[in-house]
Tab-separated table of C-alpha atoms in Angstrom:
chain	number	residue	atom	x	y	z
U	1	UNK	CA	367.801	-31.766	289.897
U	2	UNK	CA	367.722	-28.557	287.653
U	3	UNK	CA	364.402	-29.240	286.209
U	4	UNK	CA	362.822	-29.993	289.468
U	5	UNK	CA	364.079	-27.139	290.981
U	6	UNK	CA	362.853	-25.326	287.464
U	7	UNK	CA	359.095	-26.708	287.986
U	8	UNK	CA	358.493	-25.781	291.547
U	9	UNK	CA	359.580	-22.156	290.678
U	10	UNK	CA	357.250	-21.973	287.988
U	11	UNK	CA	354.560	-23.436	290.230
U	12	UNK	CA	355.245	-21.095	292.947
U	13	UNK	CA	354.934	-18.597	290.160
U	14	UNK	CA	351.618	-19.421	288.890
U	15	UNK	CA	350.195	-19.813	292.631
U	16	UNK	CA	351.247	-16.050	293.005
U	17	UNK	CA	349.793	-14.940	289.709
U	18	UNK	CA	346.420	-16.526	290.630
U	19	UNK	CA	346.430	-15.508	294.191
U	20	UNK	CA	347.032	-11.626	292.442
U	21	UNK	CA	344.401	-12.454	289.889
U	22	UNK	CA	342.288	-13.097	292.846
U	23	UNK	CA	343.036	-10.363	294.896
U	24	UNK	CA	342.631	-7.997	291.310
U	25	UNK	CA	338.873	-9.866	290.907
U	26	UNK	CA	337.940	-9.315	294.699
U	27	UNK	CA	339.093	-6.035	294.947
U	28	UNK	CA	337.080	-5.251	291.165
U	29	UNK	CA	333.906	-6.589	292.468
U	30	UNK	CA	334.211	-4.493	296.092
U	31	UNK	CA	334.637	-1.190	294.277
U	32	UNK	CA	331.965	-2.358	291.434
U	33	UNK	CA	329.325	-2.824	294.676
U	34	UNK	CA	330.654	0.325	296.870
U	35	UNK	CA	330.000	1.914	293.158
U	36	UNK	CA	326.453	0.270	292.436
U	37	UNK	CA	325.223	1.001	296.212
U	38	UNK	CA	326.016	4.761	296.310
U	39	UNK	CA	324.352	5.226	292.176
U	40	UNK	CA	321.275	3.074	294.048
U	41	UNK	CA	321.262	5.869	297.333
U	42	UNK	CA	321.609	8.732	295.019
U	43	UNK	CA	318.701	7.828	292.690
U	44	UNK	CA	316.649	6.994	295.659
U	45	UNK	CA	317.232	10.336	297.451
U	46	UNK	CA	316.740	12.115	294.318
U	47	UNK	CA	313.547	10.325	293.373
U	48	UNK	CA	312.032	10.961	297.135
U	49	UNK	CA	313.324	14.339	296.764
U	50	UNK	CA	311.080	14.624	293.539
U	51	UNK	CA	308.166	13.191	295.246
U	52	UNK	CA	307.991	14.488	297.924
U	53	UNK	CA	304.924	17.638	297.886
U	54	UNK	CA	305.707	21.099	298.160
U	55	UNK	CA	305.411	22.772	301.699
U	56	UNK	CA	304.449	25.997	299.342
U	57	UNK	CA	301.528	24.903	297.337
U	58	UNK	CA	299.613	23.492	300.607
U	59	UNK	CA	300.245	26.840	302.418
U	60	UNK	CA	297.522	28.047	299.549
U	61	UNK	CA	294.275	29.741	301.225
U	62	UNK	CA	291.164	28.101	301.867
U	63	UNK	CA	288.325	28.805	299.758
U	64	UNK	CA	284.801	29.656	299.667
U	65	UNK	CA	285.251	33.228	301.379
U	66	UNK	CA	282.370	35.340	299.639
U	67	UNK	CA	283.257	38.392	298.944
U	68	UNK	CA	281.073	42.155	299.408
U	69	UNK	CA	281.466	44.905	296.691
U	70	UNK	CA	279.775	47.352	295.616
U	71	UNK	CA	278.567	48.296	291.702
U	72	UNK	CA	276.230	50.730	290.204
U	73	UNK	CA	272.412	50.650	289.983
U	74	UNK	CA	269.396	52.801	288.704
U	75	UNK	CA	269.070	52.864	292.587
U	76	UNK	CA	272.822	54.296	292.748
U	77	UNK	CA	275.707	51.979	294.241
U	78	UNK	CA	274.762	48.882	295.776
U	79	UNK	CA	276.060	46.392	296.966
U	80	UNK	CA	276.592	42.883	295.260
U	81	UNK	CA	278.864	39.754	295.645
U	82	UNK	CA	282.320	38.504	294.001
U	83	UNK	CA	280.091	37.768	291.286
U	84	UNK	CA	277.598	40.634	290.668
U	85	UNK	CA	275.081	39.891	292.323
U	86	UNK	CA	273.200	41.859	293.678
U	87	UNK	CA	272.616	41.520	297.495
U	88	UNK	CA	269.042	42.388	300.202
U	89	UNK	CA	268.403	43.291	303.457
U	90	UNK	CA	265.148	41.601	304.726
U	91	UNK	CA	262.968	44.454	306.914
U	92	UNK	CA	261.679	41.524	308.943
U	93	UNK	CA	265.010	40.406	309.734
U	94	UNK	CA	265.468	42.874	313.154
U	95	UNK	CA	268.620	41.324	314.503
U	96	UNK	CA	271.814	39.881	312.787
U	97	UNK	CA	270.087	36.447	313.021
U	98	UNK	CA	268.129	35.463	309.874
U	99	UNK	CA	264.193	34.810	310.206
U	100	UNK	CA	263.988	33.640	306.794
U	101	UNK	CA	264.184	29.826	306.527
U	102	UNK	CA	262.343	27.142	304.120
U	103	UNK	CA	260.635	28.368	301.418
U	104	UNK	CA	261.860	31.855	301.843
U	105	UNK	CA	265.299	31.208	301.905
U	106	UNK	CA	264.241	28.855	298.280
U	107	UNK	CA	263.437	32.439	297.424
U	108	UNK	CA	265.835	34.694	298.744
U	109	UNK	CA	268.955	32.100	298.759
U	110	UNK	CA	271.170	33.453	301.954
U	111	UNK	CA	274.422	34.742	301.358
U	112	UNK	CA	276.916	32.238	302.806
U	113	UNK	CA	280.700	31.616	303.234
U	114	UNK	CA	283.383	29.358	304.581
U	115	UNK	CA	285.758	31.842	305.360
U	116	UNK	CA	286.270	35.839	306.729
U	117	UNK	CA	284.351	37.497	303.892
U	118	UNK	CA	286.177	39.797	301.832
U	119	UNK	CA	285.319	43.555	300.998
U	120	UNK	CA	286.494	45.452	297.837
U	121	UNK	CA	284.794	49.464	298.151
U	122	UNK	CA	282.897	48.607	301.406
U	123	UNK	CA	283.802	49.531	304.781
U	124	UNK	CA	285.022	46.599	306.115
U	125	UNK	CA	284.219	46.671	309.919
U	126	UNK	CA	280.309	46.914	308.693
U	127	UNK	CA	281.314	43.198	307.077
U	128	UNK	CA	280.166	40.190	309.619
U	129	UNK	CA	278.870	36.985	309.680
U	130	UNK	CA	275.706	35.171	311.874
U	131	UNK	CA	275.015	31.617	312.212
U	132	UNK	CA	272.171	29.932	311.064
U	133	UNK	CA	269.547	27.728	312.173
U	134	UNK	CA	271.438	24.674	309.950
U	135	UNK	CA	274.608	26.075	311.325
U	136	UNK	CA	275.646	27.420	307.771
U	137	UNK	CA	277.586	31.022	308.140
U	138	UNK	CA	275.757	33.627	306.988
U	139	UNK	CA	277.285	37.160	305.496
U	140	UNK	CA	275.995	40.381	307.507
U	141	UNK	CA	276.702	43.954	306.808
U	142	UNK	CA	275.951	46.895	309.293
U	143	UNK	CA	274.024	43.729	311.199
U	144	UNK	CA	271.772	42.892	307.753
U	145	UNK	CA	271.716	39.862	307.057
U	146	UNK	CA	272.458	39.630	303.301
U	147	UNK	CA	270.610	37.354	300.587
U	148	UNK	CA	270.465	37.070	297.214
U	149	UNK	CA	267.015	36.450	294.739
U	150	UNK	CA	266.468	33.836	293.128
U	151	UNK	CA	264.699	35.783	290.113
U	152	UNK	CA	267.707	37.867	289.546
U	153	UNK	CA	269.148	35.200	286.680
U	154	UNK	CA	272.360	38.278	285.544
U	155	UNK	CA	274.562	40.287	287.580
U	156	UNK	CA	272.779	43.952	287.977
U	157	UNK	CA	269.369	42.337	288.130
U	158	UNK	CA	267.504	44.091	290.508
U	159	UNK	CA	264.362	42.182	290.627
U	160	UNK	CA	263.316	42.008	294.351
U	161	UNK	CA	264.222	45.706	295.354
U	162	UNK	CA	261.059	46.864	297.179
U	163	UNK	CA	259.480	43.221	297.002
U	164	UNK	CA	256.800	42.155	299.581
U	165	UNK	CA	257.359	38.744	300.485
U	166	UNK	CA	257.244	36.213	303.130
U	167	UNK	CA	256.031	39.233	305.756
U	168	UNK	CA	257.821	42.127	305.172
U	169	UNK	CA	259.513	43.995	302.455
U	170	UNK	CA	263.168	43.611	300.771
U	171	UNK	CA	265.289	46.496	299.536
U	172	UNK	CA	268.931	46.697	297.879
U	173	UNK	CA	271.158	47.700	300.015
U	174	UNK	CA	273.736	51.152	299.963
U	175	UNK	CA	277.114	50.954	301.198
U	176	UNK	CA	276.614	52.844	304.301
U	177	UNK	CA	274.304	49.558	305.384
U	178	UNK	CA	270.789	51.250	305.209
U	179	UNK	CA	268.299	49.508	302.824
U	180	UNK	CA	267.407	51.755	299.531
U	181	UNK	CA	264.143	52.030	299.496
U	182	UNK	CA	263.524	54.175	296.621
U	183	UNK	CA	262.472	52.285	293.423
U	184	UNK	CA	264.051	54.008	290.606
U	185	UNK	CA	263.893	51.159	288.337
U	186	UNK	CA	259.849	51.420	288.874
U	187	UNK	CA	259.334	54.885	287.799
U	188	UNK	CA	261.576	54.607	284.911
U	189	UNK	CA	259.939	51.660	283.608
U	190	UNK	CA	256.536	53.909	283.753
U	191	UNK	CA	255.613	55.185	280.285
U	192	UNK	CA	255.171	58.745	279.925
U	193	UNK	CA	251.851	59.960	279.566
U	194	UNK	CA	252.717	62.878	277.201
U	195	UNK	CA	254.165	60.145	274.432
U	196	UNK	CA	251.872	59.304	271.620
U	197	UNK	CA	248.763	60.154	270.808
U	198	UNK	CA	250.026	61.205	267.160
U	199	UNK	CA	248.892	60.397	263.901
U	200	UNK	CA	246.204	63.596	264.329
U	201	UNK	CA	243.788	61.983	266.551
């Protein structure tokens, strides 16, 4: 009777120990999940975190704004673009709207922009824009329209100052607005007529 009182102990034994081996295993594999799901989430949030764009960089400006300054000339201070370029007035142009369109504006390229120009040594409230025939914006200062010349290949060319072209004359402009219409360039470029004539003749 002993020994089969002896074996159903020890199998009631072993059922416990693999019931707790169970329990151990179960219990093992829910943490090992709970454990594996939350390192999933927390690499996932930290990856979208890392893609996602920053509010900061597309806060950035727009460009294409063109910019009015002024620089020095043999005509004294004009005024020019972000670039150095120097910038007309048109005398045919009598209104802020351009009349210079086609071939003349092949010529005298007109100074556009995409934005509120900017002004660096002007006076800014003489700074405006007009619209053009093609609907482009076009740069104005003290109501001039402004252009540029396509001969001028450097900043500080002055090429076109006093130019007659396409019906009626274009000067550089001074940073009150008026056109200068003095050609100082011109006269310097005229040789003297008390040079040479050396050599004893």
């Amino acid at each position: 009777m002993k020994p089969v009182i002896a074996a159903v102990a020890s199998a009631a034994a072993l059922a416990a120990l693999v019931a707790g081996c169970s329990s151990s295993s179960k219990s093992t594999s829910s943490t090992a999940s709970a454990s594996s799901a939350a390192s999933t989430s927390s690499t996932s949030s930290a990856s979208s975190t890392a893609s996602a764009p920053s509010t900061s960089a597309s806060a950035a400006p727009a460009s294409g704004a063109t910019t009015l300054k002024t620089a020095d000339s043999p005509d004294g201070q004009i005024l020019v673009d972000g670039s150095g370029r120097t910038l007309y007035l048109f005398e045919s142009d009598t209104t802020s709207a351009s009349t210079c369109d086609g071939a003349c504006a092949t010529a005298w390229p007109p100074v556009t922009t995409t934005g509120t120009p900017n002004s660096s040594g002007v006076t800014a409230s003489l700074v405006g824009t007009s619209t053009r025939a093609d609907q482009s914006t076009q740069v104005t200062y003290k109501g001039h329209p402004l252009y540029t010349f396509a001969d001028d290949a450097n900043p500080g060319d002055i090429n076109g100052q006093g130019s007659t072209a396409f019906g009626g004359k274009w000067y550089v402009v001074s940073p009150s607005g008026d056109p200068i219409t003095t050609t100082a360039t011109a006269s310097a470029a005229t040789p003297s007529s008390t040079s040479g004539g050396g050599n004893g003749y």
